[in-house]
Short mmCIF file of C-alpha atoms in Angstrom, two decimals:
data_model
loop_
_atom_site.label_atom_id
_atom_site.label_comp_id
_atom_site.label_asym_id
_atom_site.label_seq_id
_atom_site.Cartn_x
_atom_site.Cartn_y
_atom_site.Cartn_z
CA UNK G 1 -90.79 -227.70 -13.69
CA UNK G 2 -92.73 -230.79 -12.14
CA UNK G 3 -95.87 -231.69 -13.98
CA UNK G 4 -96.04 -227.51 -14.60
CA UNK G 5 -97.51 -227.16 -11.27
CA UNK G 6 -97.19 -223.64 -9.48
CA UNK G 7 -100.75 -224.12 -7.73
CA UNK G 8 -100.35 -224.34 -3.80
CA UNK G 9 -100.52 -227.70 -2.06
CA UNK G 10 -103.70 -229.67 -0.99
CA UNK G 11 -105.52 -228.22 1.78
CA UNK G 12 -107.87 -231.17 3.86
CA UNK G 13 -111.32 -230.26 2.65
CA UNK G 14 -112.68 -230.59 6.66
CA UNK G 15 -111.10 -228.35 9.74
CA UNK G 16 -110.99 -231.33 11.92
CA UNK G 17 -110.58 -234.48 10.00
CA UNK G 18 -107.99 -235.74 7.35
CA UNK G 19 -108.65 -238.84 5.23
CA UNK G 20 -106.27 -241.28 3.92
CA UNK G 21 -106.47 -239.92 0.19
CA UNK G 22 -105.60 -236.42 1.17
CA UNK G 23 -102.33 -237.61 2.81
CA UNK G 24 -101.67 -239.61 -0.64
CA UNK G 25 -102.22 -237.00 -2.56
CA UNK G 26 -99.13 -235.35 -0.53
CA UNK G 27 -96.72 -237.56 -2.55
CA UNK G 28 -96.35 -234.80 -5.02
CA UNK G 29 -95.86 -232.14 -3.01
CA UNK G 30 -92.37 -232.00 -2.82
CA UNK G 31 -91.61 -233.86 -5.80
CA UNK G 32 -88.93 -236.48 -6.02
CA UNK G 33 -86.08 -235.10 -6.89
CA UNK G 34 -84.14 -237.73 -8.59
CA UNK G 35 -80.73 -238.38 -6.60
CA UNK G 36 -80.62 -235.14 -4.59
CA UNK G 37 -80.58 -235.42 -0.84
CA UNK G 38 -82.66 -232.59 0.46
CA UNK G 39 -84.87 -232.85 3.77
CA UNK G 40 -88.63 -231.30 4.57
CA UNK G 41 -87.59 -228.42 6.46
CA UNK G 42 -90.25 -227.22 9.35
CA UNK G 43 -90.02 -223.79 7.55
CA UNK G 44 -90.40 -222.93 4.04
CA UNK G 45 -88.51 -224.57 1.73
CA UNK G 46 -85.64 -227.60 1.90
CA UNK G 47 -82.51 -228.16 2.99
CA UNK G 48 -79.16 -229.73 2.09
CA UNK G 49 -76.48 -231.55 5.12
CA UNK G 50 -73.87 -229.23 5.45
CA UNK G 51 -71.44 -231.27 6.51
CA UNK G 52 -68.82 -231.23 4.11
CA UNK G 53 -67.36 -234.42 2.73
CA UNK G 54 -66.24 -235.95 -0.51
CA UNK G 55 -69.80 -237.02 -1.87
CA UNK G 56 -71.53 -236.09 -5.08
CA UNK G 57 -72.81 -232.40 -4.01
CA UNK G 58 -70.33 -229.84 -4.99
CA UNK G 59 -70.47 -227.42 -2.54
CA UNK G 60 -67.11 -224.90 -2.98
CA UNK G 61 -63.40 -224.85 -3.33
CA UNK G 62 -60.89 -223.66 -1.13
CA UNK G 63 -57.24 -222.93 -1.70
CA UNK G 64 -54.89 -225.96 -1.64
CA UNK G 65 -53.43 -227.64 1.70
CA UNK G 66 -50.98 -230.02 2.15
CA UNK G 67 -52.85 -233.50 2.81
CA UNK G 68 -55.41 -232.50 0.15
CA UNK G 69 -55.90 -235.43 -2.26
CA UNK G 70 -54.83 -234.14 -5.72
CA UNK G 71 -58.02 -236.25 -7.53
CA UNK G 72 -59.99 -233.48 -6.16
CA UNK G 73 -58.13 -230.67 -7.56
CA UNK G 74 -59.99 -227.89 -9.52
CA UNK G 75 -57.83 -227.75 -12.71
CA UNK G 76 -59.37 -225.18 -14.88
CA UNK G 77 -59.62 -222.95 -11.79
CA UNK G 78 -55.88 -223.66 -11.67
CA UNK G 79 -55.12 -222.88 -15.32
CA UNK G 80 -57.24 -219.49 -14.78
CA UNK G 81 -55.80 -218.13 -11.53
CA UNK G 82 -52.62 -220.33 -11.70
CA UNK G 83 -52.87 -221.32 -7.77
CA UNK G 84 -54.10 -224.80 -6.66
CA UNK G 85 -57.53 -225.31 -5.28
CA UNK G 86 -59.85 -228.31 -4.04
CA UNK G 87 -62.71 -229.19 -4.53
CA UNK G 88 -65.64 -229.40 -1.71
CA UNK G 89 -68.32 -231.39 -1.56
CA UNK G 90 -71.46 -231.96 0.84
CA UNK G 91 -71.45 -235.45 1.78
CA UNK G 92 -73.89 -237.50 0.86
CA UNK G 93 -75.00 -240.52 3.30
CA UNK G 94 -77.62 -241.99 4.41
CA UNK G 95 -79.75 -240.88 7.58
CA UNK G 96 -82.60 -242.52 8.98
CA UNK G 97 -85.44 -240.05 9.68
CA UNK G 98 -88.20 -240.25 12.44
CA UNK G 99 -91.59 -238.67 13.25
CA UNK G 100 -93.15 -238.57 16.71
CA UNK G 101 -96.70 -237.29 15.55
CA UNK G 102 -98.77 -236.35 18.65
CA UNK G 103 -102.37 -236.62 18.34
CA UNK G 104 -103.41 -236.92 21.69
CA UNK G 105 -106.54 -235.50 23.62
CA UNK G 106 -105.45 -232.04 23.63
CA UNK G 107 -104.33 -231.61 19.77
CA UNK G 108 -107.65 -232.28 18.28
CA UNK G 109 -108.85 -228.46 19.22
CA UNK G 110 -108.85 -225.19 17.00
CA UNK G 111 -110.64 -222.19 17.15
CA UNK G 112 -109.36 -220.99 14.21
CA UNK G 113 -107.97 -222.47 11.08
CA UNK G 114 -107.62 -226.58 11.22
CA UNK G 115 -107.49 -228.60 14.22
CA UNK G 116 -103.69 -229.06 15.86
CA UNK G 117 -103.85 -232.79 15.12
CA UNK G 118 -104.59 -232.15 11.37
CA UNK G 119 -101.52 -229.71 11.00
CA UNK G 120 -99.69 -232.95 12.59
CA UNK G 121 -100.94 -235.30 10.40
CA UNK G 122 -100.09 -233.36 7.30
CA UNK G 123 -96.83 -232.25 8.47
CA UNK G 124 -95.86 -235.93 9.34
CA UNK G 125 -97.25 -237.17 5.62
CA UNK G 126 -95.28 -234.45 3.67
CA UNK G 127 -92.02 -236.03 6.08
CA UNK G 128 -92.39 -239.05 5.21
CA UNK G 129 -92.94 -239.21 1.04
CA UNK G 130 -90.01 -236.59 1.00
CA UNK G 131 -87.86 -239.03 2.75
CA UNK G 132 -89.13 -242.08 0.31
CA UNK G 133 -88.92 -240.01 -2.34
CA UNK G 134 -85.21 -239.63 -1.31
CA UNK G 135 -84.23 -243.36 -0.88
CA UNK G 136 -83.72 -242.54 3.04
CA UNK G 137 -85.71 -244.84 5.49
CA UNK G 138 -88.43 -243.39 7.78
CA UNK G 139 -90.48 -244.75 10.79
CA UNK G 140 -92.21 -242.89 13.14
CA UNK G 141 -94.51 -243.23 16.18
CA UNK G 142 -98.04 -242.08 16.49
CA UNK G 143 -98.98 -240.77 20.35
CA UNK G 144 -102.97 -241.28 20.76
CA UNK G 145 -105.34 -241.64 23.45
CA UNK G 146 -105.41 -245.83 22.38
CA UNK G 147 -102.29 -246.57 21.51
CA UNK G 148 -98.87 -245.40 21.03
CA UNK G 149 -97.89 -246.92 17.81
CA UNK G 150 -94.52 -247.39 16.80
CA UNK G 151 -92.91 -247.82 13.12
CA UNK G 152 -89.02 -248.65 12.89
CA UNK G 153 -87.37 -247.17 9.94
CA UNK G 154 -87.68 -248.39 6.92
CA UNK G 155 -87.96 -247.67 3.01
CA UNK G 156 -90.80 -249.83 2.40
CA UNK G 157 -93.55 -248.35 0.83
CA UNK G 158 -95.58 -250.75 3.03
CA UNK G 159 -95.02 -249.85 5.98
CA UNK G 160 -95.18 -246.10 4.51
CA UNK G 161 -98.81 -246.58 3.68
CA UNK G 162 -99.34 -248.15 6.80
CA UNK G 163 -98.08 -245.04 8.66
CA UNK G 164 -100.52 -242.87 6.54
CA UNK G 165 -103.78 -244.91 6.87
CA UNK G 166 -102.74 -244.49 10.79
CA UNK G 167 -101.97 -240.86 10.51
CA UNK G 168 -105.93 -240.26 9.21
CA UNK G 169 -107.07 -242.69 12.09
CA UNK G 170 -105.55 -241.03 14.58
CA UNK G 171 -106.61 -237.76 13.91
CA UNK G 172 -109.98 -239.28 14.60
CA UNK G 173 -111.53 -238.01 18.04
CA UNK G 174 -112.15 -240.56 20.38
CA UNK G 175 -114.08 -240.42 23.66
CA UNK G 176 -111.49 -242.75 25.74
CA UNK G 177 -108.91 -240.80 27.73
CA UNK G 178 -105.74 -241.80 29.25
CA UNK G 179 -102.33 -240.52 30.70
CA UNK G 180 -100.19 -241.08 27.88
CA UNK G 181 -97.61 -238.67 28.64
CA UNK G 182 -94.68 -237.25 25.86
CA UNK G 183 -91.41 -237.82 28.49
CA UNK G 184 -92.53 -241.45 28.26
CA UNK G 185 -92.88 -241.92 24.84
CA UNK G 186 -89.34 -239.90 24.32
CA UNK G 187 -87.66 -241.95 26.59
CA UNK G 188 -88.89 -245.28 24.56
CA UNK G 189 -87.12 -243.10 21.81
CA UNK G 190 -83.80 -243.08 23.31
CA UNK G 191 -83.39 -246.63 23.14
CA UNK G 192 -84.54 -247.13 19.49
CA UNK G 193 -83.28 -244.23 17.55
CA UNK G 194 -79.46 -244.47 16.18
CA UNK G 195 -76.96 -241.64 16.58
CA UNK G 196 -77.19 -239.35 13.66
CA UNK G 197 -81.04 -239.22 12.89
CA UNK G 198 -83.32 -236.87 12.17
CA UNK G 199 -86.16 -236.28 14.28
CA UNK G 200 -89.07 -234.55 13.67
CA UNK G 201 -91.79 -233.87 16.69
CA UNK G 202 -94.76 -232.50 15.81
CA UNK G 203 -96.97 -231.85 19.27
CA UNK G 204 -98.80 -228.81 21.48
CA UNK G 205 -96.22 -229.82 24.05
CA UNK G 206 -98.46 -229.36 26.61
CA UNK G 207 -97.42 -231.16 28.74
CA UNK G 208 -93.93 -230.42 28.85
CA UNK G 209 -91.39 -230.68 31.60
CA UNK G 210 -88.35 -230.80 32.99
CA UNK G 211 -88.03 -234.50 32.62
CA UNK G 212 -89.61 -233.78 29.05
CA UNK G 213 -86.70 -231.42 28.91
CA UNK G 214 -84.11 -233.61 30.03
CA UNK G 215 -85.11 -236.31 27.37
CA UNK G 216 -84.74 -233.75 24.36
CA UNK G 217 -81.50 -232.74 25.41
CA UNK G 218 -80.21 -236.15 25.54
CA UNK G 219 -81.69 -237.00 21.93
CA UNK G 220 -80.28 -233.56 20.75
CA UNK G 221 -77.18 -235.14 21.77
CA UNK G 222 -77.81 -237.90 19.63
CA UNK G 223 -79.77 -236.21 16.91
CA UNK G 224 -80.69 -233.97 14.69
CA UNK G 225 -83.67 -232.65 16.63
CA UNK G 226 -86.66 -230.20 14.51
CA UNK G 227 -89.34 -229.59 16.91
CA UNK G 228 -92.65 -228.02 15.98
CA UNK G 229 -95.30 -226.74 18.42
CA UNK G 230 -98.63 -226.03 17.14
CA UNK G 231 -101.02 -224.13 19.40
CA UNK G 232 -104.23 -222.21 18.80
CA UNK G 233 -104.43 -218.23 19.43
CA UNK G 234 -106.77 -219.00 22.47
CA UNK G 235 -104.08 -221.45 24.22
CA UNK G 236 -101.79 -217.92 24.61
CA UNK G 237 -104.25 -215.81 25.47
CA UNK G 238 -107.82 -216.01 27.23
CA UNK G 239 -110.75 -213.68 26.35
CA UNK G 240 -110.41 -210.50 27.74
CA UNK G 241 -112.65 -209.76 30.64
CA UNK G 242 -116.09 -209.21 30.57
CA UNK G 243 -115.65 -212.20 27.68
CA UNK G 244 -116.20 -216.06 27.23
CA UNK G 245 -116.34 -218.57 24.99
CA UNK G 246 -118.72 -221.69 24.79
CA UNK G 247 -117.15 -225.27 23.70
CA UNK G 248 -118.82 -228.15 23.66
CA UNK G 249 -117.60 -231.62 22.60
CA UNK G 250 -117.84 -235.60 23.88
CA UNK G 251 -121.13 -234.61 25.03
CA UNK G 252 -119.80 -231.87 27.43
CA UNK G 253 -119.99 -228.31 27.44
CA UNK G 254 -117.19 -225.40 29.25
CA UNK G 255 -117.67 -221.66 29.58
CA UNK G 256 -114.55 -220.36 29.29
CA UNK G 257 -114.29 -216.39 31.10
CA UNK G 258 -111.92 -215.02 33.19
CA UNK G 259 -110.65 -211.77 34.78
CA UNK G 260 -107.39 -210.00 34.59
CA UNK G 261 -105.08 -211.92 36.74
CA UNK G 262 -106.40 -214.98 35.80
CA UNK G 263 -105.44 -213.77 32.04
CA UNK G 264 -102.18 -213.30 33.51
CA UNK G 265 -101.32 -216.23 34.36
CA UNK G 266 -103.36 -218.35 31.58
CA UNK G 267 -100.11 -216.28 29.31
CA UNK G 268 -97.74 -216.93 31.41
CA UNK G 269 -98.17 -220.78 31.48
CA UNK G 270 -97.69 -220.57 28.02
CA UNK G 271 -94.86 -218.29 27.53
CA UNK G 272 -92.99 -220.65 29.81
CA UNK G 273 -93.59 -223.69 27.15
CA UNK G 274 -93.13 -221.82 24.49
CA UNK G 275 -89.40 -220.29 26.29
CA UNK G 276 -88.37 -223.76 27.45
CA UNK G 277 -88.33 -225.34 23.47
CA UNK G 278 -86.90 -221.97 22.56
CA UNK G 279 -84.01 -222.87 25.29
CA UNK G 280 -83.42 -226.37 23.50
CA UNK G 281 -82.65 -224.22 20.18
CA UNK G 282 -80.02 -223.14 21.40
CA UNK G 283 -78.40 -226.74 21.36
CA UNK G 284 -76.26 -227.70 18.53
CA UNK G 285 -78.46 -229.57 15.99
CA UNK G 286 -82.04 -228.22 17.23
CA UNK G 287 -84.61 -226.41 14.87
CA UNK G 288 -87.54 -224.81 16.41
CA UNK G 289 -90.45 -223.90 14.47
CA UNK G 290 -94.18 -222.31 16.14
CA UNK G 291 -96.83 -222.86 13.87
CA UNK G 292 -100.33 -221.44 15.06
CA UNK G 293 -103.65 -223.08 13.70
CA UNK G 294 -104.38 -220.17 11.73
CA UNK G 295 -100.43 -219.31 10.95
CA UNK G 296 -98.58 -221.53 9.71
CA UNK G 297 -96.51 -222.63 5.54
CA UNK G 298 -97.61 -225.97 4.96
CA UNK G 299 -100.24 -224.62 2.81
CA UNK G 300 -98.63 -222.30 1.00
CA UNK G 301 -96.53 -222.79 -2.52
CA UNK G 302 -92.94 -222.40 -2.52
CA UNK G 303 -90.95 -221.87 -5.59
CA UNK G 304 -88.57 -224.42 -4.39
CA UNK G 305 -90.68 -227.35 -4.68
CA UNK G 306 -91.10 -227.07 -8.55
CA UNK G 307 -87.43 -227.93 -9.83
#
């Protein structure tokens, strides 16, 4: 058991903010796990590659073939059952993995639980120490209202903390707005990332379309894609009528009310995001994940992470 723990992770101490020692303190949670390969998934829990290979991680045995190198043999199976078998193993190699953290405009909102941006932030930290912690290299690129900043992979614990301190700055709201949109920063990604990655987006997607569309499917092609979208429980449904809500913020205020057809369509808008990434997980290699503001495991302790 690491360090005894079986208390649940860190949660950020403010709804809307995340500071640079919180993300740190994420190091821990998964621990290292000495020489095993296993990846954050965006569920509960971790996973192994399951392509099978002749690395370390013994996965099964099968009954002989013809072709089958005999150093691989199981020979106390064979002396048990008298019938050949080989060994399997999960093949270990190396695989670069990559973040694409939005934390534009539009993620730092939540009327329930912690801001969209802060789920990102923390999602994108636990990524990246579980890929250090693995020997893998990680780089990432943050999507803000400034800048779009961009960190090619790499196992230095530099550039690591430099990722983090820009993590907790970019969750930062900001009063400067600009079209920054996600097709364009995924199509920057095509050109960088090398075939057999893993990347993670974390994002509202709101924005997305079909030339957003068109660039996932040509990095699914390329990669192994996990997307998570994190909304709020207001973004799929309005108040109901004869209801509003009040939000101020940047020194402006909205009344937000409408009537049943506007309803309507407000959930229908979203339903079509939220079938369009469900589409792309149908694709060979693509994980989808929803996570709501309110909903959602990175809080919560899982038995796997104390080994």
């Amino acid at each position: 058991m690491f360090l005894g723990e079986t208390s649940p992770r860190p949660v950020p101490s403010a709804r809307h903010l995340i500071s640079v020692d919180e993300l740190i303190s994420l190091r821990f949670w998964p621990p290292a796990r000495q020489n095993s390969r296993e990846r954050m998934a965006i569920r509960e829990g971790h996973h192994l590659s399951h392509i099978r290979g002749r690395g370390m991680e013994y996965d099964d045995v099968r009954e002989y073939q013809p072709g089958d190198d005999i150093r691989h043999l199981d020979w106390r199976l064979m002396a048990r059952t008298g019938e050949a078998h080989t060994k399997l193993y999960r093949e270990e190699r190396e695989r670069p993995v990559f973040l694409l953290c939005d934390l534009r405009h539009s993620m730092q909102f939540a009327t329930r639980g912690h801001f969209k941006s802060v789920l990102a932030a923390y999602a994108s930290a636990m990524a990246l120490w579980t890929t250090l912690a693995n020997g893998d290299r990680v780089g990432g690129m943050l999507l803000s209202e400034q800048q779009e900043q961009l960190f090619k992979p790499s196992n230095s614990r530099q550039q690591l903390m430099q990722m983090i301190t820009a993590l907790s700055q970019g969750v930062e709201l900001t009063e400067q707005i600009t079209e920054r949109s996600l097709a364009q920063s995924l199509a920057r990604l095509e050109s960088i990332l090398s075939s057999g990655s893993i990347l993670y987006i974390f994002s509202d997607f709101h924005d997305v379309d079909e030339e957003t569309e068109l660039h996932l499917m040509r990095l699914a092609q390329r990669c192994e894609l996990k997307l998570v979208l994190i909304s709020d429980p207001l973004e799929q449904q309005l108040p109901s009528s004869g209801k509003s809500y009040r939000f101020s913020g940047l020194g402006r205020e909205l009344l937000v009310s409408a009537n049943q057809a506007q309803q309507l369509k407000y959930r229908g808008q979203f339903q079509q995001r939220l079938q369009l990434l469900q589409n792309l997980h149908n694709l060979r290699g693509v994980e989808f994940a929803h996570w709501q503001t309110d909903q959602h495991p990175l809080f919560q302790f899982n038995s796997q992470e104390v080994s």
